[in-house]
JSON list of C-alpha atoms in Angstrom, two decimals:
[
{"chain": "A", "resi": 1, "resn": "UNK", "atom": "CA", "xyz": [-32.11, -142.34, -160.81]},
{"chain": "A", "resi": 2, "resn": "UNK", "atom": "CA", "xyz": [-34.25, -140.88, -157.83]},
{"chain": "A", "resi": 3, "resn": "UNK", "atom": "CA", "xyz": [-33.16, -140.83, -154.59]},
{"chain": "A", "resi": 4, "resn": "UNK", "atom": "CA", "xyz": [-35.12, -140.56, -151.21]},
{"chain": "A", "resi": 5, "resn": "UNK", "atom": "CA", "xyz": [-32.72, -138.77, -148.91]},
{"chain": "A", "resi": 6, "resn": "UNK", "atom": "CA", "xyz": [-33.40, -139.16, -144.94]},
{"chain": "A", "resi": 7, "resn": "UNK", "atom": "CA", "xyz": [-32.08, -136.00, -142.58]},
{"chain": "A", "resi": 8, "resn": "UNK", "atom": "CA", "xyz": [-32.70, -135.08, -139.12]},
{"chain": "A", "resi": 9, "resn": "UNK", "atom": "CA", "xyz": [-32.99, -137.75, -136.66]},
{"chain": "A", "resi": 10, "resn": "UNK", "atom": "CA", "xyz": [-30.36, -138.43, -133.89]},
{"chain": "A", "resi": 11, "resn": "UNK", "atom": "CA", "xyz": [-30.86, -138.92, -130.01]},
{"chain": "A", "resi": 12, "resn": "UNK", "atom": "CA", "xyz": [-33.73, -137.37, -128.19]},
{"chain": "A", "resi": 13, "resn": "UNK", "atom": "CA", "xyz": [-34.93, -137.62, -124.27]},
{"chain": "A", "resi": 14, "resn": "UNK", "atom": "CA", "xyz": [-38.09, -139.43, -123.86]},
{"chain": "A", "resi": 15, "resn": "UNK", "atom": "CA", "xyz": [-40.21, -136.34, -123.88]},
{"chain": "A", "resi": 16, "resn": "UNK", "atom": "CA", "xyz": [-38.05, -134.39, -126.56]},
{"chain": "A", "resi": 17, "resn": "UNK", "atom": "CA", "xyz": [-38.79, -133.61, -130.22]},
{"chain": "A", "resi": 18, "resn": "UNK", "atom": "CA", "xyz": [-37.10, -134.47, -133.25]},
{"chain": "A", "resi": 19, "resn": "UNK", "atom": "CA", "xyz": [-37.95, -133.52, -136.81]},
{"chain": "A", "resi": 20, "resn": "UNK", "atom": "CA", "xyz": [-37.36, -135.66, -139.75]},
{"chain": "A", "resi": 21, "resn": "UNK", "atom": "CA", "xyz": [-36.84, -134.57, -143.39]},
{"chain": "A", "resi": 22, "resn": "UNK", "atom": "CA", "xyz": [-37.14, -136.42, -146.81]},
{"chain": "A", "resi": 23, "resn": "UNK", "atom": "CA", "xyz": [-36.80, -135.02, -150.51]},
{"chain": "A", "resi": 24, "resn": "UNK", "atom": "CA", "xyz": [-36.90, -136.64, -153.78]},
{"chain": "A", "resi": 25, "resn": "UNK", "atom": "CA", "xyz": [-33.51, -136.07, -156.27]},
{"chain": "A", "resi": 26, "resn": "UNK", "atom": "CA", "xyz": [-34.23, -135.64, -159.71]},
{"chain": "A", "resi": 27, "resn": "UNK", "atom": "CA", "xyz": [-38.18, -136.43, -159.58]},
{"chain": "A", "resi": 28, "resn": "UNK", "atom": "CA", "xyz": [-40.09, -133.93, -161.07]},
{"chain": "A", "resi": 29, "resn": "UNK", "atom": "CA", "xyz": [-43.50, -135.23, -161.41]},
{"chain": "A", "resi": 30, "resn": "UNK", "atom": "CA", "xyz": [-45.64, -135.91, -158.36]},
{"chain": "A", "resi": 31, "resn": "UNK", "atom": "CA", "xyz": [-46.15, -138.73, -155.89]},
{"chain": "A", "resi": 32, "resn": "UNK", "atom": "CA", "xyz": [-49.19, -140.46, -154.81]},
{"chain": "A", "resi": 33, "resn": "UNK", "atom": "CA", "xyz": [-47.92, -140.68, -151.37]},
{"chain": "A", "resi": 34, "resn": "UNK", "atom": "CA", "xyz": [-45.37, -139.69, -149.26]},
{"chain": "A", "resi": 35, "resn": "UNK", "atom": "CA", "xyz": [-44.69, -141.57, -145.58]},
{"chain": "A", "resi": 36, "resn": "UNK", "atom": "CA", "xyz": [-42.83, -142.93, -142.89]},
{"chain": "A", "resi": 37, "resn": "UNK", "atom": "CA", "xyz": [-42.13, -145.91, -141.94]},
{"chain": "A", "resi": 38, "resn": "UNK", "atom": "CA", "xyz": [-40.03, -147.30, -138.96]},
{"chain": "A", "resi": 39, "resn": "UNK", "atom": "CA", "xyz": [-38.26, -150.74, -138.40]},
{"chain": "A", "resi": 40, "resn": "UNK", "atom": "CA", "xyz": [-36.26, -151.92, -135.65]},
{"chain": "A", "resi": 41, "resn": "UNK", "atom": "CA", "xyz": [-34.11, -154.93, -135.47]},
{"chain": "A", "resi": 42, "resn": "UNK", "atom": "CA", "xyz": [-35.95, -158.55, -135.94]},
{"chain": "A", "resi": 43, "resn": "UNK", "atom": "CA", "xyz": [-39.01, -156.34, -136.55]},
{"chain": "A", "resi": 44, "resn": "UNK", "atom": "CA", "xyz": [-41.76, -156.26, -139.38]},
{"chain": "A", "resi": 45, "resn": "UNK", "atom": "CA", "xyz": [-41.13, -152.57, -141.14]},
{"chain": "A", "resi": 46, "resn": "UNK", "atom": "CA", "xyz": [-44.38, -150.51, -139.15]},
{"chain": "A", "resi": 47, "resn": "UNK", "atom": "CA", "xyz": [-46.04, -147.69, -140.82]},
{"chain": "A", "resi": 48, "resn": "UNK", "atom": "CA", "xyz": [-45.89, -144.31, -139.19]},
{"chain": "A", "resi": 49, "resn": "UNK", "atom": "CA", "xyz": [-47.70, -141.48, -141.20]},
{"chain": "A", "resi": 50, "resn": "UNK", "atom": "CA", "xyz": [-48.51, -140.82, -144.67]},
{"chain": "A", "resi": 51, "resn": "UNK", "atom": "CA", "xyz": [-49.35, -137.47, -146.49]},
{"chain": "A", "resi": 52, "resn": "UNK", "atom": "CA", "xyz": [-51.81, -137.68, -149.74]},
{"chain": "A", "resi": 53, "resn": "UNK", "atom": "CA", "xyz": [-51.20, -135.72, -152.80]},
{"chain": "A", "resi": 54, "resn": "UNK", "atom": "CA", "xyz": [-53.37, -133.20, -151.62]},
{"chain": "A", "resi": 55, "resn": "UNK", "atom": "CA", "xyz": [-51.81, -132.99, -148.41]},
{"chain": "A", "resi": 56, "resn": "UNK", "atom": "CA", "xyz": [-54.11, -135.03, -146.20]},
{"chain": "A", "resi": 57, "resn": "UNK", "atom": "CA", "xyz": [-52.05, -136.83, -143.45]},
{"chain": "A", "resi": 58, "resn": "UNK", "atom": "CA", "xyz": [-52.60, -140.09, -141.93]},
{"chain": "A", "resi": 59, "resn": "UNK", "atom": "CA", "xyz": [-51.20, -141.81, -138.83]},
{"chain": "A", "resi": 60, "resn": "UNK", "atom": "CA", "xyz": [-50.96, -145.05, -136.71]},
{"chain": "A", "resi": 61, "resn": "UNK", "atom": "CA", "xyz": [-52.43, -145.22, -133.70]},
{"chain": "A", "resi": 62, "resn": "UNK", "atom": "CA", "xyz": [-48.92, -145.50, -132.00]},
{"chain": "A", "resi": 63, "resn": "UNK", "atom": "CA", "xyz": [-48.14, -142.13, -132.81]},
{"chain": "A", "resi": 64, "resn": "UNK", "atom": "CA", "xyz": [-50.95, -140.42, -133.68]},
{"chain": "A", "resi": 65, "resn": "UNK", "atom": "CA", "xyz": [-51.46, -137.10, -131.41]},
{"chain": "A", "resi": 66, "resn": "UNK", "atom": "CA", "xyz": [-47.82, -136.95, -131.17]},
{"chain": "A", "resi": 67, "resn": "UNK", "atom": "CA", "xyz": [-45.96, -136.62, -134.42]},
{"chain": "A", "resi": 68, "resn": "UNK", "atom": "CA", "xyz": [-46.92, -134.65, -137.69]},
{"chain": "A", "resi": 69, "resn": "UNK", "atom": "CA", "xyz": [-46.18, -134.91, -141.03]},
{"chain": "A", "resi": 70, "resn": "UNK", "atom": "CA", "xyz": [-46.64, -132.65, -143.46]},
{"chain": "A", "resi": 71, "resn": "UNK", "atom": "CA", "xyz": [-45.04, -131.79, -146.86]},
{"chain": "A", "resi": 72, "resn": "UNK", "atom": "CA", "xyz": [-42.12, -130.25, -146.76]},
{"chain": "A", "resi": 73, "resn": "UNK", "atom": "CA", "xyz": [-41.18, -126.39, -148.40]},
{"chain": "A", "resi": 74, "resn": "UNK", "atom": "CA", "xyz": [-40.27, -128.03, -151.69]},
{"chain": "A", "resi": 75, "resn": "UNK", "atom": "CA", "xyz": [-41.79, -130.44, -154.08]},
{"chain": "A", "resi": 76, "resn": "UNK", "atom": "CA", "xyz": [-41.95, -133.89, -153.29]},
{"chain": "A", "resi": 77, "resn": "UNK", "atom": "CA", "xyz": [-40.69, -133.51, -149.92]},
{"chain": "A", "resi": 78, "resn": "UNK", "atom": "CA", "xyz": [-42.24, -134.55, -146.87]},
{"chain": "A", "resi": 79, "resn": "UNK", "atom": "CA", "xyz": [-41.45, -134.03, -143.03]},
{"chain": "A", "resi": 80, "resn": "UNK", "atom": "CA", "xyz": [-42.47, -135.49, -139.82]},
{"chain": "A", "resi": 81, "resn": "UNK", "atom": "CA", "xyz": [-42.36, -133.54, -136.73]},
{"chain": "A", "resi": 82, "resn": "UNK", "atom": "CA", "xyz": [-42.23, -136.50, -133.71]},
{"chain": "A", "resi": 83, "resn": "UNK", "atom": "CA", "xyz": [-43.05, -134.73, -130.20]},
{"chain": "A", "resi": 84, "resn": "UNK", "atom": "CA", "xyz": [-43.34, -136.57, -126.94]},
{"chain": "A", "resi": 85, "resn": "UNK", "atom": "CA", "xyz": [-40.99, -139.18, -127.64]},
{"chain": "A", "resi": 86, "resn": "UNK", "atom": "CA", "xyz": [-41.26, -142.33, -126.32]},
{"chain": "A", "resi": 87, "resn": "UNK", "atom": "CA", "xyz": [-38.12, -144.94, -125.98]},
{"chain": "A", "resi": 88, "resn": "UNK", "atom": "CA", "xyz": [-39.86, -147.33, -128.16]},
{"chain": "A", "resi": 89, "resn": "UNK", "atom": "CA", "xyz": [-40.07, -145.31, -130.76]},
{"chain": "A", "resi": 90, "resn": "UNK", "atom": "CA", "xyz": [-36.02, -145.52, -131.04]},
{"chain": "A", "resi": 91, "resn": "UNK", "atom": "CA", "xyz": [-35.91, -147.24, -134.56]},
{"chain": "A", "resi": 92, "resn": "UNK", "atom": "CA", "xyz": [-34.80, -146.96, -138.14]},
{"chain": "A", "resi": 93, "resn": "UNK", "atom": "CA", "xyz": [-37.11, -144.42, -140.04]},
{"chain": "A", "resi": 94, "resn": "UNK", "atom": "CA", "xyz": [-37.76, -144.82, -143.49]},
{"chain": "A", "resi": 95, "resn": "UNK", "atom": "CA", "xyz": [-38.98, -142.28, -146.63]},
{"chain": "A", "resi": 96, "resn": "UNK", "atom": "CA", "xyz": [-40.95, -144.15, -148.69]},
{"chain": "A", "resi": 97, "resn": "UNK", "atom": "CA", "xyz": [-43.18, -142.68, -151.83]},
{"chain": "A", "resi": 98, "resn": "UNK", "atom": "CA", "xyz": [-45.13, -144.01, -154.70]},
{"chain": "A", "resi": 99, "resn": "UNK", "atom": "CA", "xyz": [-44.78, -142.70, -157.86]},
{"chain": "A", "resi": 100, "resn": "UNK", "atom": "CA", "xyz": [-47.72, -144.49, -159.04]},
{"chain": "A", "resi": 101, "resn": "UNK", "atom": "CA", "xyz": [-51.25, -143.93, -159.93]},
{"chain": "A", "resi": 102, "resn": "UNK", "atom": "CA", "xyz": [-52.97, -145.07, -157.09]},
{"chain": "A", "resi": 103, "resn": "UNK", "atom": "CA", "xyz": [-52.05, -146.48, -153.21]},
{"chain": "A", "resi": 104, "resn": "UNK", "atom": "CA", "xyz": [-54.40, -149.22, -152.32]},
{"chain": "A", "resi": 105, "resn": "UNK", "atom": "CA", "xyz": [-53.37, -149.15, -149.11]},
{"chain": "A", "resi": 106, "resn": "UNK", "atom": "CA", "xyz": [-50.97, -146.43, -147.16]},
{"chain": "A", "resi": 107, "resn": "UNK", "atom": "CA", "xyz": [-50.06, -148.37, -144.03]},
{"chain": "A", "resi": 108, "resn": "UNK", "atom": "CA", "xyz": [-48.45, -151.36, -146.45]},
{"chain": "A", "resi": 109, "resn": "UNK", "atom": "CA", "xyz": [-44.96, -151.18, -147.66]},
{"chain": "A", "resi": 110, "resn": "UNK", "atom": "CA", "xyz": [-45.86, -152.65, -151.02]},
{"chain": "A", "resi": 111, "resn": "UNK", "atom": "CA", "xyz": [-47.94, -150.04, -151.59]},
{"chain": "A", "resi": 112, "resn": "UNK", "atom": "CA", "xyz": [-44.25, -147.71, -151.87]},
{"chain": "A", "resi": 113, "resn": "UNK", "atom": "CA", "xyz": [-41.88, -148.23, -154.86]},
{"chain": "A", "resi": 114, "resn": "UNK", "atom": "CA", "xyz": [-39.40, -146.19, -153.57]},
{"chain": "A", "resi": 115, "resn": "UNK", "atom": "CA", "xyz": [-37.47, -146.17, -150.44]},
{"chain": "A", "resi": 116, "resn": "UNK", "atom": "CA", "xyz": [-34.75, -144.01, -148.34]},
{"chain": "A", "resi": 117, "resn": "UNK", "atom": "CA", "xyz": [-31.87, -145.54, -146.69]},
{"chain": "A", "resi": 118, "resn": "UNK", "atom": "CA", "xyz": [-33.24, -144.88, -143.21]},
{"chain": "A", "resi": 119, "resn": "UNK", "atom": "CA", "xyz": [-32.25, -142.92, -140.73]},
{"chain": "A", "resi": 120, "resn": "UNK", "atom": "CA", "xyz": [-31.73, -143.71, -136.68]},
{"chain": "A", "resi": 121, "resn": "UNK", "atom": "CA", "xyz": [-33.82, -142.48, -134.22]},
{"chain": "A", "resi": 122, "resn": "UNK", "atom": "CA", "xyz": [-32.80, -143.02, -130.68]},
{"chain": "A", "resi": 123, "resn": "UNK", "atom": "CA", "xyz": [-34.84, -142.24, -127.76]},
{"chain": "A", "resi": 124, "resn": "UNK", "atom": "CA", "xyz": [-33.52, -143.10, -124.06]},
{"chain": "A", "resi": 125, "resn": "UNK", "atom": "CA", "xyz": [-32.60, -140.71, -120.76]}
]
C-alpha cells in the first residue's frame, strides 16, 4: 500500500520559514501531480501549490511569492519551502498526489487519490 508521509512543519514566527517534505512509500511509477493542501478547523481543505510531472509549479494567490514547491531529491517526492509566514497560514498541511492519467483540475481535492496524514503548521509570535 502507498503511503504519503508529511515531515517538517512545527512552529514558526510570523516572518520565519519552514520547509515541508512529502515522499511516496513503495510507488514506483510516476504521479500526475504532486501538491499541498492546507485545512484548518471548520474549514473547506484550500489548495496551496502543485508541481506537474514535468516540474512546473503552481500556486494560490494566498501564497504565491512566498512559498515554493518543488520536487524533492528523490522520486515522487515533493517539497514546499513557505517563507514570510503569516499567522493565518497556521493550519494542517496535506500531501496529496494523483497517480492517474490526467488532473482536470490542480486546485480541487478530487482531482488527488491519495492523501498524507497532515502535518501542523503553527505560525504566531
Amino acid at each position: 500500500q502507498v503511503h504519503l508521509r508529511e515531515s517538517g512543519g512545527g512552529l514558526a514566527l510570523p516572518g520565519g520559514s519552514l520547509r515541508l517534505s512529502c515522499a511516496a512509500s513503495e510507488y514506483t511509477s510516476s504521479f500526475d501531480v504532486m501538491g499541498w493542501f492546507r485545512q484548518i478547523p471548520g474549514k473547506e481543505r484550500e489548495w496551496v501549490a502543485s508541481v506537474s510531472r514535468g516540474g512546473r509549479a503552481s500556486y494560490s494567490n494566498s501564497v504565491l511569492n512566498r512559498f515554493t514547491a518543488s520536487h524533492g531529491d528523490v522520486k515522487n517526492s515533493v517539497d514546499l519551502s513557505m517563507n514570510s509566514l503569516k499567522p493565518e497560514d497556521t493550519a494542517t498541511y496535506y500531501c496529496a498526489a494523483n497517480s492517474r492519467m490526467f488532473t482536470r483540475e490542480i486546485d480541487s481535492p478530487s482531482s488527488y487519490n491519495m492523501w498524507g496524514q497532515g502535518i501542523q503548521v503553527t505560525v504566531s509570535a
